[in-house]
Short mmCIF file of C-alpha atoms in Angstrom, two decimals:
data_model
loop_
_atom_site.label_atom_id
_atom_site.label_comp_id
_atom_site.label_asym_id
_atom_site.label_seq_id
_atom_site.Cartn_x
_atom_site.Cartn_y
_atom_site.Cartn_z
CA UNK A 20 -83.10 33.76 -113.13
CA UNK A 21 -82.91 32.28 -109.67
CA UNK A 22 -80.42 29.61 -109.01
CA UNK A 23 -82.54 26.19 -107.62
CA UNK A 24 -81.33 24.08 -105.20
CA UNK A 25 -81.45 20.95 -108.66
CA UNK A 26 -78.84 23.71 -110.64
CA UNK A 27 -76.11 22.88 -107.92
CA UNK A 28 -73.17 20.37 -108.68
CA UNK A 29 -73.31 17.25 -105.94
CA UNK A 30 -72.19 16.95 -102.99
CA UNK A 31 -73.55 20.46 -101.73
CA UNK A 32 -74.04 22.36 -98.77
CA UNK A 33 -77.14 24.13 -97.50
CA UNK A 34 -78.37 25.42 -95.11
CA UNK A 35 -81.72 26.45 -94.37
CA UNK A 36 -82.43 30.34 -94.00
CA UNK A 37 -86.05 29.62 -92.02
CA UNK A 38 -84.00 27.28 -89.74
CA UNK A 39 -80.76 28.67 -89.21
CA UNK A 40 -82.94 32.43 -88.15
CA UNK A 41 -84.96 30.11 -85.93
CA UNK A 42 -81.76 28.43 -83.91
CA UNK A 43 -80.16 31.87 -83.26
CA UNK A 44 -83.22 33.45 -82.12
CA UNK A 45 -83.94 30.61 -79.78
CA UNK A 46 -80.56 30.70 -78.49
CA UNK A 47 -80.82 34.37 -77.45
CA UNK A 48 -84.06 34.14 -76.08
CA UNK A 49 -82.38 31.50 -74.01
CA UNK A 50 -79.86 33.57 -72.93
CA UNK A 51 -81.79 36.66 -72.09
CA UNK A 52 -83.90 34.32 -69.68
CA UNK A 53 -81.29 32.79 -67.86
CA UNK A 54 -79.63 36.35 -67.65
CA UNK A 55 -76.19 35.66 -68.96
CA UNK A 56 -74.78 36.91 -72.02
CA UNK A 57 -74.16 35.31 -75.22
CA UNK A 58 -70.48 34.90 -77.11
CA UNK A 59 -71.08 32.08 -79.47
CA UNK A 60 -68.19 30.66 -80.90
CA UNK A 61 -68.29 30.89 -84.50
CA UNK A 62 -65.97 27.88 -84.93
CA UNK A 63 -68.64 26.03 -85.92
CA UNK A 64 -69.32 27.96 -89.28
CA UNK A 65 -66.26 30.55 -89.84
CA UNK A 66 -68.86 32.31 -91.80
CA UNK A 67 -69.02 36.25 -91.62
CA UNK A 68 -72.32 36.03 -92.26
CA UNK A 69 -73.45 34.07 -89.85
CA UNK A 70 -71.59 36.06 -87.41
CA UNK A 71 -73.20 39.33 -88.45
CA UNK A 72 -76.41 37.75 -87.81
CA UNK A 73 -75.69 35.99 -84.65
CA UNK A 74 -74.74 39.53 -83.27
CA UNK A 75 -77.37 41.24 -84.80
CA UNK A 76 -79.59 38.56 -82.47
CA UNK A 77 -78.25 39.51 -79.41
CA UNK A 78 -74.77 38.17 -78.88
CA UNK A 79 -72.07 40.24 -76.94
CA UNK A 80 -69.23 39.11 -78.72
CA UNK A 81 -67.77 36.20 -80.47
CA UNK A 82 -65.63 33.08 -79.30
CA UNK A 83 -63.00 31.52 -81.49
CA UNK A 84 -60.72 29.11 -80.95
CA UNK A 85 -57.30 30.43 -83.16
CA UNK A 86 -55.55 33.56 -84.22
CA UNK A 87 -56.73 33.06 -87.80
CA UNK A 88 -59.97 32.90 -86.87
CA UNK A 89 -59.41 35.51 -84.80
CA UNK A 90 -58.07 38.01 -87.83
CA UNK A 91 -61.07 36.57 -89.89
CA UNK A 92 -63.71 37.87 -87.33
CA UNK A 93 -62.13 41.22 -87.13
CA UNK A 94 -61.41 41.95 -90.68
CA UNK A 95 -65.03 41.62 -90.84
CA UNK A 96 -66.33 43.83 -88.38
CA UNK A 97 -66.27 42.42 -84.84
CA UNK A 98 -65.03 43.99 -82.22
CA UNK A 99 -65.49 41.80 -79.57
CA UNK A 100 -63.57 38.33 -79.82
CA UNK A 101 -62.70 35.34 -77.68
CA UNK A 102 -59.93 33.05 -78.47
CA UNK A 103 -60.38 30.21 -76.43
CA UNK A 104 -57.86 27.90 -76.97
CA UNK A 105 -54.26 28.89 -75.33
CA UNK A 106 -51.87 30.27 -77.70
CA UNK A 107 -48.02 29.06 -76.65
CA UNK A 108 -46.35 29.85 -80.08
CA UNK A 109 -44.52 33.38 -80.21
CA UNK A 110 -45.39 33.74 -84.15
CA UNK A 111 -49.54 33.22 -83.23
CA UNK A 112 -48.59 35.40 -80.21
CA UNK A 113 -47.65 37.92 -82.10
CA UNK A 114 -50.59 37.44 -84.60
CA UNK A 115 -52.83 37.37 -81.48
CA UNK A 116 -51.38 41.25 -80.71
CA UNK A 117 -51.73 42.34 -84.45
CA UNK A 118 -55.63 41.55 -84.23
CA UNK A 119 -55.58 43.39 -80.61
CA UNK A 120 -54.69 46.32 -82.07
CA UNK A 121 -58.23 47.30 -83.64
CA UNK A 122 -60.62 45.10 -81.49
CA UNK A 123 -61.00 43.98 -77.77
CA UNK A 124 -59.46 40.92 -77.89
CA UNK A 125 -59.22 38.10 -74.97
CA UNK A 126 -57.58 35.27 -74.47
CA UNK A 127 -57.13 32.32 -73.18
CA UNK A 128 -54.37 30.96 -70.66
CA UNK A 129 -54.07 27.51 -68.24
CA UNK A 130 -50.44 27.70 -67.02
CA UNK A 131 -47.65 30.45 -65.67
CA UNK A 132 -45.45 29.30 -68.72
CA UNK A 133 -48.44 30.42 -71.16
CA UNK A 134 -49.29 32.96 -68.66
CA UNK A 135 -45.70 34.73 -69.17
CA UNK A 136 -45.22 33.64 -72.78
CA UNK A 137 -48.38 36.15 -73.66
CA UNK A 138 -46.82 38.75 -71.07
CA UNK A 139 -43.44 38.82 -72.24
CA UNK A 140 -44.80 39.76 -76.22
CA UNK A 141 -47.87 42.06 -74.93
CA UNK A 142 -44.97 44.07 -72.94
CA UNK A 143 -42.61 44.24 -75.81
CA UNK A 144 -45.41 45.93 -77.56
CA UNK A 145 -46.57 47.81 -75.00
CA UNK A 146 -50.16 46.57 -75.23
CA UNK A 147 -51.78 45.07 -72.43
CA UNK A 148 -53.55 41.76 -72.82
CA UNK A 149 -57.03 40.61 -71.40
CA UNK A 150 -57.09 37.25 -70.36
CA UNK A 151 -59.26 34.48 -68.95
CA UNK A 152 -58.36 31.32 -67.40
CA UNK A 153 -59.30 27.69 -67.82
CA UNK A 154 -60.95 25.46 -65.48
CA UNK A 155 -61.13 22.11 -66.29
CA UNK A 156 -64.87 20.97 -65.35
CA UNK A 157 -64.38 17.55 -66.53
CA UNK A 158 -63.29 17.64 -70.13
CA UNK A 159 -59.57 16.46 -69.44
CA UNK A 160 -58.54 18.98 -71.92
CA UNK A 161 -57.04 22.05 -71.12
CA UNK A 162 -57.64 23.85 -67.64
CA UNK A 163 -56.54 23.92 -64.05
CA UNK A 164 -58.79 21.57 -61.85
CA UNK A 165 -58.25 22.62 -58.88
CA UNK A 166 -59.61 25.96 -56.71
CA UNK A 167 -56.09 26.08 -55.02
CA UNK A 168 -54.45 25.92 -58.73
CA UNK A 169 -56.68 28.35 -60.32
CA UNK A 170 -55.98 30.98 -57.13
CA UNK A 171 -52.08 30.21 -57.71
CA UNK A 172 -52.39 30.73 -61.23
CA UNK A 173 -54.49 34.05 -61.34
CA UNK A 174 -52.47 35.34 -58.61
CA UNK A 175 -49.69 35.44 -60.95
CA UNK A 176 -51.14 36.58 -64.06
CA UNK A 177 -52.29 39.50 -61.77
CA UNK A 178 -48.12 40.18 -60.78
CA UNK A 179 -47.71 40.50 -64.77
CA UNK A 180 -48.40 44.21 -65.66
CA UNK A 181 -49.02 43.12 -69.37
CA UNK A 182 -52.19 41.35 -68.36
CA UNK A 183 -55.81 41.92 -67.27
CA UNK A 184 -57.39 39.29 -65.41
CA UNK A 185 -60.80 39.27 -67.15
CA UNK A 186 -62.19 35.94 -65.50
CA UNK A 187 -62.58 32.21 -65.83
CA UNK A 188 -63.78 29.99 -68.47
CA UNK A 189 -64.44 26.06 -69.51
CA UNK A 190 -65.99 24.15 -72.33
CA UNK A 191 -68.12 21.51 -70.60
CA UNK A 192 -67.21 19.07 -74.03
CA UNK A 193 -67.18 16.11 -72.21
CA UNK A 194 -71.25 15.69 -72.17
CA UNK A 195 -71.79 14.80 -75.50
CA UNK A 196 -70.33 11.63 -74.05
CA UNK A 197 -73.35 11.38 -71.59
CA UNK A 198 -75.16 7.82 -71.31
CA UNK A 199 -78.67 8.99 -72.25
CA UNK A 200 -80.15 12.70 -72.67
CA UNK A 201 -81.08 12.77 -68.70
CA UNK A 202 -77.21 12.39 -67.59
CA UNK A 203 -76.18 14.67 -70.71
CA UNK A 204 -78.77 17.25 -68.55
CA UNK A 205 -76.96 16.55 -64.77
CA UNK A 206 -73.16 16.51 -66.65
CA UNK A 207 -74.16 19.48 -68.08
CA UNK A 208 -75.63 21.16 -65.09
CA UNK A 209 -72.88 19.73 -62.78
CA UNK A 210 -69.99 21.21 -64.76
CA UNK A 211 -71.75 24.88 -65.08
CA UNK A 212 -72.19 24.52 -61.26
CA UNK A 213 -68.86 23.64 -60.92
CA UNK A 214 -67.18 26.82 -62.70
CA UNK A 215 -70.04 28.89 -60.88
CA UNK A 216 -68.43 27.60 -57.56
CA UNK A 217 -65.15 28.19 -58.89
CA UNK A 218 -65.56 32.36 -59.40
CA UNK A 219 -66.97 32.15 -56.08
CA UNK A 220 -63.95 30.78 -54.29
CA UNK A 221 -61.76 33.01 -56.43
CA UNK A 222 -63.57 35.75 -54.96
CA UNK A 223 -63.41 34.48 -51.80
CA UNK A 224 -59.30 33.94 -51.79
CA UNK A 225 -59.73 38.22 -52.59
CA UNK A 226 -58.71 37.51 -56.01
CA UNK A 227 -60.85 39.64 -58.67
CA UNK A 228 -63.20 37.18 -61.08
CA UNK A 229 -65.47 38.97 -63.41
CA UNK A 230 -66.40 37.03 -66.25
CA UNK A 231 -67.49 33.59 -65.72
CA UNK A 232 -67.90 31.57 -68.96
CA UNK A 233 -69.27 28.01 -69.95
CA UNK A 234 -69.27 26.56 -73.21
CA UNK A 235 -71.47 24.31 -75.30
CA UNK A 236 -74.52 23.80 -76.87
CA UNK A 237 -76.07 21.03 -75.07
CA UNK A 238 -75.00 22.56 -72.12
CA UNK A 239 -76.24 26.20 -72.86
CA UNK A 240 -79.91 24.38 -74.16
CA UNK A 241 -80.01 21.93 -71.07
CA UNK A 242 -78.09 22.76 -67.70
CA UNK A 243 -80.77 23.46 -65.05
CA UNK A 244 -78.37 25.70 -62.52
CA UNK A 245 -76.41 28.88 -64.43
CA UNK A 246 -76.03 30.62 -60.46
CA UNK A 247 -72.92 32.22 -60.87
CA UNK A 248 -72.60 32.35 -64.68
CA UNK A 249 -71.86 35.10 -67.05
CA UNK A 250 -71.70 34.25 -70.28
CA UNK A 251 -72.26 31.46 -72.31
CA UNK A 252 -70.30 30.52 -75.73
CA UNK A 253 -72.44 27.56 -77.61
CA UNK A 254 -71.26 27.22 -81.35
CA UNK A 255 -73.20 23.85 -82.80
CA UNK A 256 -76.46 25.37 -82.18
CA UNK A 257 -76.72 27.56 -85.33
CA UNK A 258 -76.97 24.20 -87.68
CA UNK A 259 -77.80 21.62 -85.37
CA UNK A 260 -76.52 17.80 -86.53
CA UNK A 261 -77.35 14.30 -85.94
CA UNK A 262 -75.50 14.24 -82.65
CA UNK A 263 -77.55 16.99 -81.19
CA UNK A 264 -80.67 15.00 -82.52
CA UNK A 265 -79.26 11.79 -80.76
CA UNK A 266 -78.46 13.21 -77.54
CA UNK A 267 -81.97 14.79 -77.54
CA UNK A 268 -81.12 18.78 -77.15
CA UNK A 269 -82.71 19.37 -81.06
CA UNK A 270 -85.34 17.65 -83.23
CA UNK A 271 -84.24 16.97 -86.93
CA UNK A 272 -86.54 20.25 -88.11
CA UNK A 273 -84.33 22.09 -85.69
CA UNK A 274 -80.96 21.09 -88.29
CA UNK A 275 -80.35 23.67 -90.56
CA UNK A 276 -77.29 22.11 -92.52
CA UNK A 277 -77.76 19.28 -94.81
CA UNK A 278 -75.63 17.83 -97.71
CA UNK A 279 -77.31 16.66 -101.41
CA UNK A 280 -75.25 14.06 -102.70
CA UNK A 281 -76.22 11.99 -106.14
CA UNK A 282 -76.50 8.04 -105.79
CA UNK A 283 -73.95 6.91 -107.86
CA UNK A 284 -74.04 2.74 -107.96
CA UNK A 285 -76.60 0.05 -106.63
CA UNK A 286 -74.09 -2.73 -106.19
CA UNK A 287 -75.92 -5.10 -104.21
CA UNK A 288 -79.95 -5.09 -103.78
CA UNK A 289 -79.13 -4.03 -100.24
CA UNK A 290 -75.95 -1.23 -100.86
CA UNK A 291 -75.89 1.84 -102.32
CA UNK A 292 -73.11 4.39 -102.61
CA UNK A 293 -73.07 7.97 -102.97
CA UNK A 294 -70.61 10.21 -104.11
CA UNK A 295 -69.87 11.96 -100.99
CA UNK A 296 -67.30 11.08 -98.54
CA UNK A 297 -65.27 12.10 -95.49
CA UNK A 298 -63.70 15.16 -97.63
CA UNK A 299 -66.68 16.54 -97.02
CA UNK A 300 -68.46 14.40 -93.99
CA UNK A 301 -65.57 13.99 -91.84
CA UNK A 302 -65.52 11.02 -89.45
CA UNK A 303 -67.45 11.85 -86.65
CA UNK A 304 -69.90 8.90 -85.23
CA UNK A 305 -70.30 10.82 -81.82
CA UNK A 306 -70.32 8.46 -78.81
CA UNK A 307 -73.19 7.38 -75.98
CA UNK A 308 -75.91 9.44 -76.11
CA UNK A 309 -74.80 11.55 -79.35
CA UNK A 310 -73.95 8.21 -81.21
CA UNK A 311 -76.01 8.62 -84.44
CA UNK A 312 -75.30 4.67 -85.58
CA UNK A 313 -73.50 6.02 -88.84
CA UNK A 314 -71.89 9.02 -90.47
CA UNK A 315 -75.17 10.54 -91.83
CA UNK A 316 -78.25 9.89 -92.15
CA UNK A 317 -80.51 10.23 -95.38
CA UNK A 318 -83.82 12.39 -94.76
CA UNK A 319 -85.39 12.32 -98.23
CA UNK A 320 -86.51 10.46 -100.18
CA UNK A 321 -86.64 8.20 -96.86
CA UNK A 322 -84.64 7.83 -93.51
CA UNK A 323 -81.39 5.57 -93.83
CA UNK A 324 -78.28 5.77 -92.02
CA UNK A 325 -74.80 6.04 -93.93
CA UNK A 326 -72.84 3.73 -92.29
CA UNK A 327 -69.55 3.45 -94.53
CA UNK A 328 -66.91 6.51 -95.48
CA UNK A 329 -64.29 6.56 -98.06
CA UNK A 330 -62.55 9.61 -99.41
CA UNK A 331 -65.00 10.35 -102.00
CA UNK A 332 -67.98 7.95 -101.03
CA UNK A 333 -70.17 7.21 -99.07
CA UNK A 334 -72.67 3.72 -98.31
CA UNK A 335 -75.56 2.63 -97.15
CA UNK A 336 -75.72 -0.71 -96.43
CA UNK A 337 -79.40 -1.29 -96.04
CA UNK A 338 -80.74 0.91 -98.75
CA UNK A 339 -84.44 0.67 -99.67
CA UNK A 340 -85.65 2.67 -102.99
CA UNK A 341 -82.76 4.16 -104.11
CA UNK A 342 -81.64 4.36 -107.67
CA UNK A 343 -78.28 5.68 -109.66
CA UNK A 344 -78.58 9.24 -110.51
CA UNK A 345 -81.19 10.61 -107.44
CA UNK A 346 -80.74 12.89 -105.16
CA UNK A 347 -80.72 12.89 -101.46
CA UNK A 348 -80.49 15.14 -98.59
CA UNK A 349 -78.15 13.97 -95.91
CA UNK A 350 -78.13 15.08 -92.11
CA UNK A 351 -74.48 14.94 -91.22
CA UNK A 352 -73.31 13.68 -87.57
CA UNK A 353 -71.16 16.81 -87.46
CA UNK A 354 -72.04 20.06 -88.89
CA UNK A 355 -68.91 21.99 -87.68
CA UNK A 356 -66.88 19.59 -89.63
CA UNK A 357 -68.86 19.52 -92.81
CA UNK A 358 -69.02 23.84 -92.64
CA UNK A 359 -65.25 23.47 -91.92
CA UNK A 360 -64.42 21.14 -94.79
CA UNK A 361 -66.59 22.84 -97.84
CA UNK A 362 -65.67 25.68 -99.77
CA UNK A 363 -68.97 26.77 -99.96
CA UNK A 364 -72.18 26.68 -98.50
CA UNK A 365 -75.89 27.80 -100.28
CA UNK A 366 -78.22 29.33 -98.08
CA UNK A 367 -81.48 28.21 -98.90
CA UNK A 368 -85.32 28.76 -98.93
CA UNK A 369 -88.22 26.86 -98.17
CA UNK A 370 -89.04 26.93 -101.96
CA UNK A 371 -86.00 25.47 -103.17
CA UNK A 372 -84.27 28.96 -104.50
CA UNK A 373 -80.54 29.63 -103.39
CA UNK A 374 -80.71 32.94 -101.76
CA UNK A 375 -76.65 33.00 -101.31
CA UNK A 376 -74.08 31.68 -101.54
CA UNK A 377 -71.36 31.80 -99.16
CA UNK A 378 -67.14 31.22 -99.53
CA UNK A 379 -65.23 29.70 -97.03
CA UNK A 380 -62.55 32.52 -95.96
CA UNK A 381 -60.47 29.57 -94.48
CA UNK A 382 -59.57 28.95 -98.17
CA UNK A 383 -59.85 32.23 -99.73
#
């Protein structure tokens, strides 16, 4: 007998096959007409699954941002991975080579002290190392900022005979931060311009730039200018979420994750409380132009906006027709965070059926 969508235990995650098929085909339809490559990062769902069907769609290879994840990916078949987050302690190091040893495996560096950490370990080993390098584009994260500082820096990974100097990369995070969804569009297209211009004078000083890599999904569905650009590395645009739907770059039938959570008390005429909270939500608001107003918002039986987290619940503080013991469908601000925090997920069809269901390897 097929397991329904009302046979699950609340708070549950789905997500919708229809939808989730639609966002990655998008995406790499995208891609192919801009003519840069596609390396999502699979952050966003750590979910083989997913990441058999985003390459199966066209992707090149696959971005993550630790050595676990890393391991995860190719246990499972990748051979193509991206860890995009610098790696400074010797025991990931290590971990970082161990996974290098059966896939093509690059990563990430911003300084000579990381640049040499990696170099020291991949020449114990005897195993060279690919790496790119960070550019800060605006973020104030990780990443050199400067053209003169990038040159220095690659000039000395290149002296290292443990490492390959693949290229340059950035994650252009600090748009979702944009004022409205027409600066999210020049932020976005500024800081892809930026790391465009960046290869170029790299090339320019006579050092070697290859790859050159930007990374996000507003940025990947919005930016206007990609001269100069490789590869691009979105990860949110698989689900969708509220912020995306706030900051204008997806339309709520473009959200393939949701959470059902049971209404649980009717305090107050006005207040109602489920029994979902940030265990499972997170705390995510998102900010300017991806502020959703609250930590979720209800789509059915009708639109309201959670607006209160605990641990284990969650409120809505101008509830209309709501009653203890129904079900609702939630839109979460964040959908990395909610894939991230469950155990497991149910993929879904339009009729109501669970088609699979899906363990997070993070806890297995």
């Amino acid at each position: 007998m097929t397991t329904r969508i009302a046979d699950l235990p609340t708070p549950c995650v789905l997500i919708s096959r229809r939808i989730l098929e639609s966002n990655l085909q998008a995406m790499a339809e995208r891609c192919r007409s801009l003519g840069v490559r596609l390396r999502p990062h699979i952050k966003t769902h750590n979910l083989p699954e997913i990441a058999q069907r985003q390459l199966h769609a066209g992707a090149g290879g696959v971005t993550v941002a630790t050595p676990q994840e890393a391991a995860l990916a190719a246990r499972h078949g990748v051979r193509d991975i991206f860890v995009a987050r610098e790696v400074a302690d010797r025991v990931d190091l290590c971990a970082l080579l161990d996974v290098a040893r059966s896939v093509h495996l690059i990563t990430a560096v911003d300084s000579v002290a990381g640049a040499e950490a990696l170099a020291e370990v991949a020449a114990a080993r005897e195993m060279p190392m690919a790496v790119r390098l960070e550019v800060d584009t605006g973020g104030q994260r990780c990443g050199v900022a400067t053209l003169e500082a990038l040159t220095a820096l690659a000039r000395r990974v290149l002296a290292l005979p443990a490492l390959r100097l693949e290229g340059i990369f950035t994650h252009e995070g600090h748009v979702y931060g944009a004022a409205d969804h027409q600066d999210l569009i020049r932020q976005a297209t500024a800081a892809v311009q930026a790391l465009g211009a960046m290869g170029a004078g790299l090339r320019a000083a006579g050092v070697p730039c290859g790859e050159v890599s930007v990374g996000s999904s507003p940025s990947a569905k919005t930016a206007t200018d990609f001269r100069g650009v490789t590869e691009v590395r979105p990860g949110n645009y698989v689900f969708n979420d509220g912020m995306q739907v706030a900051n204008g770059t997806a339309r709520i039938e473009d959200c393939a994750l949701s959470v059902v959570a049971t209404v649980i008390s009717r305090p107050a005429p006005d207040r109602a409380v489920l029994n979902v909270g940030s265990k499972l939500l997170g705390s995510d608001r998102g900010k300017n132009a991806s502020d959703t107003g609250g930590y979720g918002l209800v789509l059915e039986p009708e639109r309201q906006v959670l607006t209160r987290l605990y641990e284990e619940h969650g409120v809505i503080d101008a509830a209309t027709g709501l009653r203890v013991g129904q079900r609702v469908r939630l839109l979460p601000t964040h959908a990395c965070i909610v894939a991230n925090l469950a155990r497991t997920v149910a993929l879904v069809d339009d009729r109501g059926g669970v088609v699979e269901v899906w363990s997070n390897r993070r806890y297995a």
